[in-house]
CSV table of C-alpha atoms in Angstrom, one decimal:
chain,number,residue,atom,x,y,z
A,10,MET,CA,8.9,-5.1,6.6
A,11,PRO,CA,7.0,-4.5,3.2
A,12,ARG,CA,6.5,-1.1,1.7
A,13,PRO,CA,4.1,1.1,3.7
A,14,ILE,CA,0.6,1.3,2.3
A,15,TRP,CA,-0.2,4.7,3.8
A,16,SER,CA,1.6,7.6,5.4
A,17,GLY,CA,0.3,10.6,7.4
A,18,THR,CA,-0.2,11.9,10.9
A,19,ILE,CA,-2.0,10.9,14.0
A,20,SER,CA,-3.8,14.0,15.3
A,21,PHE,CA,-5.3,14.4,18.8
A,22,GLY,CA,-5.7,17.8,20.4
A,23,LEU,CA,-2.8,19.9,19.1
A,24,VAL,CA,-0.5,16.9,18.9
A,25,SER,CA,0.5,15.4,15.5
A,26,VAL,CA,2.6,12.2,15.1
A,27,PRO,CA,3.8,11.4,11.6
A,28,VAL,CA,3.5,7.7,11.0
A,29,LYS,CA,3.7,5.0,8.2
A,30,MET,CA,1.2,2.2,8.0
A,31,TYR,CA,1.8,-1.5,7.4
A,32,SER,CA,-0.6,-4.4,7.3
A,33,ALA,CA,-0.4,-6.2,10.6
A,34,THR,CA,-1.9,-9.5,9.4
A,35,GLU,CA,-1.7,-11.7,6.3
A,36,SER,CA,-3.9,-14.5,5.1
A,37,LYS,CA,-2.3,-17.9,4.9
A,38,GLU,CA,-5.3,-19.3,3.1
A,39,LEU,CA,-4.4,-21.6,0.2
A,40,LYS,CA,-5.4,-20.2,-3.2
A,41,PHE,CA,-6.3,-22.6,-6.0
A,42,HIS,CA,-6.1,-21.9,-9.7
A,43,PHE,CA,-8.6,-22.9,-12.4
A,44,LEU,CA,-6.9,-25.3,-14.9
A,45,HIS,CA,-7.9,-27.0,-18.1
A,46,LYS,CA,-8.4,-30.7,-17.2
A,47,ASP,CA,-6.5,-32.0,-20.4
A,48,ASP,CA,-3.1,-30.3,-19.9
A,49,LEU,CA,-3.5,-28.3,-16.7
A,50,SER,CA,-3.1,-25.0,-18.4
A,51,PRO,CA,-4.2,-22.0,-16.2
A,52,ILE,CA,-7.6,-20.6,-17.0
A,53,GLY,CA,-7.9,-16.8,-16.7
A,54,TYR,CA,-10.7,-14.7,-15.4
A,55,ASP,CA,-12.8,-13.1,-18.1
A,56,LYS,CA,-15.2,-10.2,-17.7
A,57,VAL,CA,-18.4,-10.9,-19.7
A,58,ARG,CA,-21.8,-9.3,-20.0
A,59,LYS,CA,-24.3,-11.1,-17.8
A,60,ASP,CA,-27.1,-10.8,-20.4
A,61,THR,CA,-25.2,-12.2,-23.4
A,62,GLY,CA,-22.1,-13.8,-22.1
A,63,GLU,CA,-19.9,-11.7,-24.5
A,64,HIS,CA,-16.4,-10.6,-23.5
A,65,VAL,CA,-16.0,-7.0,-22.5
A,66,ASP,CA,-12.6,-5.1,-22.6
A,67,ALA,CA,-11.4,-3.3,-19.5
A,68,ASP,CA,-11.7,0.2,-21.2
A,69,GLU,CA,-15.4,-0.4,-21.8
A,70,ILE,CA,-16.2,-1.0,-18.2
A,71,VAL,CA,-17.4,1.7,-15.8
A,72,ARG,CA,-18.4,1.7,-12.1
A,73,GLY,CA,-22.1,2.0,-11.2
A,74,PHE,CA,-24.5,1.9,-8.3
A,75,GLU,CA,-27.8,-0.1,-8.4
A,76,ILE,CA,-30.4,2.4,-7.1
A,77,GLU,CA,-33.2,-0.2,-7.6
A,78,LYS,CA,-33.5,-3.6,-9.2
A,79,GLY,CA,-32.0,-3.5,-12.7
A,80,LYS,CA,-31.5,0.3,-12.7
A,81,PHE,CA,-27.9,1.6,-12.4
A,82,VAL,CA,-26.3,5.0,-12.2
A,83,PRO,CA,-22.7,5.2,-13.6
A,84,LEU,CA,-20.0,7.0,-11.5
A,85,GLU,CA,-16.8,8.5,-12.8
A,86,ASP,CA,-13.7,9.6,-10.9
A,87,ASP,CA,-14.8,13.2,-11.4
A,88,ASP,CA,-18.1,12.5,-9.6
A,89,LEU,CA,-16.3,11.1,-6.6
A,90,ASP,CA,-14.1,14.2,-6.5
A,91,ARG,CA,-17.2,16.3,-5.9
A,92,LEU,CA,-17.9,14.6,-2.6
A,93,ASP,CA,-17.7,17.1,0.3
A,94,ILE,CA,-15.1,14.9,2.2
A,95,GLU,CA,-11.5,16.0,2.5
A,96,LEU,CA,-9.3,13.0,1.7
A,97,THR,CA,-6.6,13.9,4.2
A,98,HIS,CA,-3.6,11.9,5.3
A,99,SER,CA,-4.5,12.2,9.0
A,100,ILE,CA,-5.8,9.8,11.6
A,101,ASP,CA,-8.1,12.2,13.5
A,102,ILE,CA,-8.9,10.9,17.0
A,103,CYS,CA,-12.5,11.8,18.0
A,104,ASP,CA,-12.6,10.2,21.5
A,105,PHE,CA,-10.6,8.0,23.9
A,106,VAL,CA,-12.5,5.0,25.3
A,107,SER,CA,-11.8,1.8,27.2
A,108,LEU,CA,-11.0,-1.2,25.0
A,109,ASP,CA,-13.4,-3.5,26.9
A,110,GLU,CA,-16.3,-1.2,25.9
A,111,ILE,CA,-15.8,-2.3,22.2
A,112,ASP,CA,-17.3,-5.6,21.2
A,113,PRO,CA,-14.9,-7.5,18.9
A,114,ILE,CA,-17.6,-7.8,16.2
A,115,TYR,CA,-16.7,-4.2,15.3
A,116,PHE,CA,-13.1,-4.9,14.4
A,117,ARG,CA,-12.2,-5.4,10.7
A,118,LYS,CA,-8.5,-5.3,9.8
A,119,ALA,CA,-5.3,-4.4,11.7
A,120,TYR,CA,-2.4,-2.2,10.6
A,121,TYR,CA,0.9,-1.4,12.3
A,122,LEU,CA,1.8,2.3,12.6
A,123,VAL,CA,5.5,3.1,12.9
A,124,PRO,CA,7.0,6.6,13.4
A,125,GLN,CA,8.4,8.5,10.5
A,126,GLU,CA,11.9,9.8,10.9
A,127,GLY,CA,12.1,12.4,13.7
A,128,ALA,CA,8.7,11.5,15.2
A,129,GLU,CA,10.0,8.8,17.6
A,130,LYS,CA,9.5,10.8,20.8
A,131,PRO,CA,5.9,11.9,20.3
A,132,TYR,CA,5.2,8.3,19.0
A,133,ARG,CA,6.6,6.7,22.2
A,134,LEU,CA,4.8,9.3,24.3
A,135,LEU,CA,1.4,8.3,22.7
A,136,VAL,CA,2.2,4.6,23.2
A,137,LYS,CA,3.0,5.1,26.9
A,138,ALA,CA,-0.1,7.3,27.5
A,139,LEU,CA,-2.4,4.7,25.9
A,140,ASP,CA,-0.7,1.9,27.8
A,141,GLU,CA,-0.9,3.6,31.2
A,142,THR,CA,-4.5,4.8,30.8
A,143,GLY,CA,-5.8,1.6,29.3
A,144,LYS,CA,-7.5,3.7,26.6
A,145,VAL,CA,-7.9,3.4,22.8
A,146,GLY,CA,-8.5,6.2,20.4
A,147,ILE,CA,-11.6,6.1,18.2
A,148,ALA,CA,-10.6,7.8,15.0
A,149,LYS,CA,-11.6,8.6,11.4
A,150,VAL,CA,-9.1,7.8,8.7
A,151,VAL,CA,-9.2,7.8,4.9
A,152,ILE,CA,-7.4,4.8,3.3
A,153,ARG,CA,-7.5,4.2,-0.5
A,154,ASN,CA,-10.2,6.9,-1.0
A,155,LYS,CA,-12.5,5.4,1.6
A,156,GLU,CA,-13.2,6.8,5.1
A,157,HIS,CA,-13.0,4.3,7.9
A,158,LEU,CA,-13.9,4.3,11.5
A,159,ALA,CA,-10.9,2.9,13.4
A,160,ALA,CA,-9.5,2.1,16.9
A,161,LEU,CA,-6.0,3.2,17.7
A,162,ARG,CA,-4.4,1.1,20.4
A,163,THR,CA,-1.1,-0.5,21.4
A,164,TYR,CA,0.3,-3.9,20.7
A,165,ASP,CA,3.6,-5.1,22.0
A,166,GLY,CA,4.9,-1.6,22.3
A,167,THR,CA,3.7,-0.6,18.8
A,168,LEU,CA,0.7,1.5,17.7
A,169,LEU,CA,-1.9,-0.6,16.0
A,170,LEU,CA,-4.8,0.9,13.9
A,171,GLU,CA,-7.8,-1.4,13.6
A,172,THR,CA,-10.4,-0.4,11.1
A,173,MET,CA,-14.0,-1.0,12.3
A,174,TYR,CA,-17.5,-1.5,11.0
A,175,TYR,CA,-20.0,1.3,11.4
A,176,PRO,CA,-23.0,0.4,13.6
A,177,ASP,CA,-25.3,0.2,10.6
A,178,GLU,CA,-23.0,-2.5,9.1
A,179,ILE,CA,-23.6,-4.9,12.0
A,180,ARG,CA,-26.5,-7.2,11.3
A,181,GLN,CA,-28.9,-8.0,14.1
A,182,PRO,CA,-29.1,-11.7,15.0
A,183,GLU,CA,-32.3,-13.7,14.9
A,184,SER,CA,-33.9,-14.5,18.2
A,185,VAL,CA,-32.7,-17.8,19.6
A,186,ASP,CA,-34.9,-17.9,22.7
A,187,GLY,CA,-36.7,-21.1,21.9
A,188,ARG,CA,-39.0,-22.9,24.3
A,189,GLY,CA,-36.7,-25.0,26.4
A,190,ARG,CA,-36.5,-23.9,30.0
A,191,LEU,CA,-33.0,-24.0,31.5
A,192,ALA,CA,-32.8,-25.8,34.8
A,193,LYS,CA,-30.4,-24.4,37.5
A,194,GLY,CA,-28.5,-27.7,37.6
A,195,GLU,CA,-27.8,-27.5,33.8
A,196,VAL,CA,-26.6,-24.0,34.0
A,197,ASP,CA,-24.3,-24.8,37.0
A,198,MET,CA,-22.9,-27.8,35.2
A,199,ALA,CA,-22.3,-25.8,32.0
A,200,LYS,CA,-20.5,-23.1,34.0
A,201,SER,CA,-18.3,-25.8,35.6
A,202,LEU,CA,-17.4,-27.2,32.2
A,203,VAL,CA,-16.5,-23.7,31.0
A,204,GLU,CA,-14.3,-23.2,34.1
A,205,ASN,CA,-12.6,-26.6,33.7
A,206,LEU,CA,-11.8,-25.8,30.1
A,207,SER,CA,-10.5,-22.3,30.8
A,208,GLU,CA,-6.9,-21.5,30.2
A,209,PRO,CA,-4.8,-18.3,29.7
A,210,PHE,CA,-4.9,-17.3,26.0
A,211,LYS,CA,-1.7,-18.5,24.2
A,212,PRO,CA,-2.2,-17.9,20.5
A,213,GLU,CA,0.8,-20.0,19.6
A,214,LYS,CA,-1.0,-23.2,20.7
A,215,TYR,CA,-3.5,-22.9,17.9
A,216,ASP,CA,-2.7,-23.7,14.3
A,217,ASP,CA,-4.5,-24.2,11.0
A,218,ARG,CA,-4.8,-28.0,11.0
A,219,TYR,CA,-6.8,-28.0,7.8
A,220,ARG,CA,-4.2,-26.0,5.9
A,221,LYS,CA,-1.3,-28.2,7.2
A,222,GLU,CA,-3.0,-31.4,6.1
A,223,LEU,CA,-4.0,-29.9,2.8
A,224,VAL,CA,-0.4,-28.8,2.1
A,225,SER,CA,0.8,-32.3,3.0
A,226,LEU,CA,-1.8,-33.9,0.7
A,227,ILE,CA,-0.8,-31.6,-2.2
A,228,ARG,CA,2.9,-32.5,-1.7
A,229,LYS,CA,2.1,-36.2,-1.6
A,230,LYS,CA,0.0,-35.9,-4.8
A,231,ALA,CA,2.7,-33.9,-6.5
A,232,LYS,CA,5.2,-36.8,-5.8
A,233,GLY,CA,2.8,-39.4,-7.0
A,234,LYS,CA,2.4,-41.0,-3.6
A,235,LYS,CA,-0.7,-43.0,-2.7
A,236,LEU,CA,-3.3,-40.9,-0.9
A,237,PRO,CA,-5.2,-42.2,2.2
A,238,GLU,CA,-8.7,-43.3,1.7
A,239,PRO,CA,-11.4,-40.8,2.8
A,240,GLU,CA,-12.7,-41.6,6.3
A,241,ALA,CA,-16.3,-42.5,6.5
A,242,GLU,CA,-18.4,-39.9,8.3
A,243,GLU,CA,-20.0,-41.0,11.5
A,244,ASP,CA,-23.6,-40.1,12.2
A,245,GLU,CA,-23.8,-37.7,15.1
A,246,GLY,CA,-26.7,-38.9,17.2
A,247,GLU,CA,-28.9,-36.4,18.9
A,248,VAL,CA,-28.0,-35.8,22.5
A,249,VAL,CA,-31.1,-37.0,24.3
A,250,ASP,CA,-30.0,-36.3,27.9
A,251,LEU,CA,-28.4,-32.9,28.1
A,252,MET,CA,-27.6,-33.2,31.8
A,253,ALA,CA,-25.9,-36.5,31.4
A,254,ALA,CA,-23.8,-35.1,28.5
A,255,LEU,CA,-22.8,-32.1,30.6
A,256,ARG,CA,-22.0,-34.3,33.7
A,257,GLU,CA,-19.8,-36.7,31.6
A,258,SER,CA,-18.0,-33.7,30.0
A,259,VAL,CA,-17.3,-32.2,33.4
A,260,GLU,CA,-16.0,-35.5,34.7
A,261,GLN,CA,-13.7,-35.9,31.7
A,262,THR,CA,-12.2,-32.4,32.1
A,263,GLN,CA,-11.7,-33.0,35.8
A,264,ARG,CA,-9.8,-36.3,35.1
A,265,LYS,CA,-7.6,-34.5,32.6
A,266,GLN,CA,-6.9,-31.7,35.1
A,267,ARG,CA,-5.9,-34.3,37.8
A,268,LYS,CA,-3.5,-36.0,35.3
A,269,ARG,CA,-1.9,-32.6,34.4
A,270,THR,CA,-1.5,-31.8,38.1
A,271,ARG,CA,0.2,-35.2,38.8
A,272,ARG,CA,2.5,-34.8,35.8
A,273,LYS,CA,3.4,-31.3,36.9
A,274,SER,CA,4.1,-32.5,40.5
A,275,ALA,CA,6.3,-35.3,39.2
A,276,ARG,CA,8.4,-32.9,37.1
A,277,GLN,CA,8.8,-30.5,40.1
A,278,ALA,CA,9.8,-33.4,42.4
A,279,SER,CA,12.4,-34.6,39.9
């Protein structure tokens, strides 16, 4: 386990549970470097003035907020210290709600919370209470000088803190009503397709195919191997008959289901 990024207490009612916070996820995204094309020397990131392109040293840079187009107000650390917000090391639970009441669009980043030494019993007590009630705690927490809305829930016997977006950070989608009227047969066929493709969620069955193939390509290129020719893109024709496409999709999934059933029966018979 890496070093904790935060430590403090979970507070609800008169109960306090000292915990340490660790990031629960990590990005596996491949990161590329900028290189000089002649000798592949790394190219660094340079901070420059946008108006002149001149280099600016780090000690000459300050933070600022654009209050209107082209007009900025600089902010120093002392200014931020004047905010009437207490930067506590506490996860203050405001309410307990059902997890299914929270749309996933609100979730931001997950962190594991583990008990500090001597806090194992109240920690396990909170885990069990959340598990048996099916509730999550909606809390406020300050991480790296920023106050977050968060959901406190359990995951595999461990407390998980998931930071959330505030309601005004969720953009409203554009209307997608359109003019096409949905026929009952189309809706029924679409529902059948969804049902035929439904499976229990098993996260281990999904992987990042793009990343795997990209890593393989990078390794082949590093060894000087010949790379495959790019595949020509096929034109995706417009689906003219929606009902026919739905019917064919349903029939394909039904055939696959029958094959899986036969294979399963054959394994059980043997």
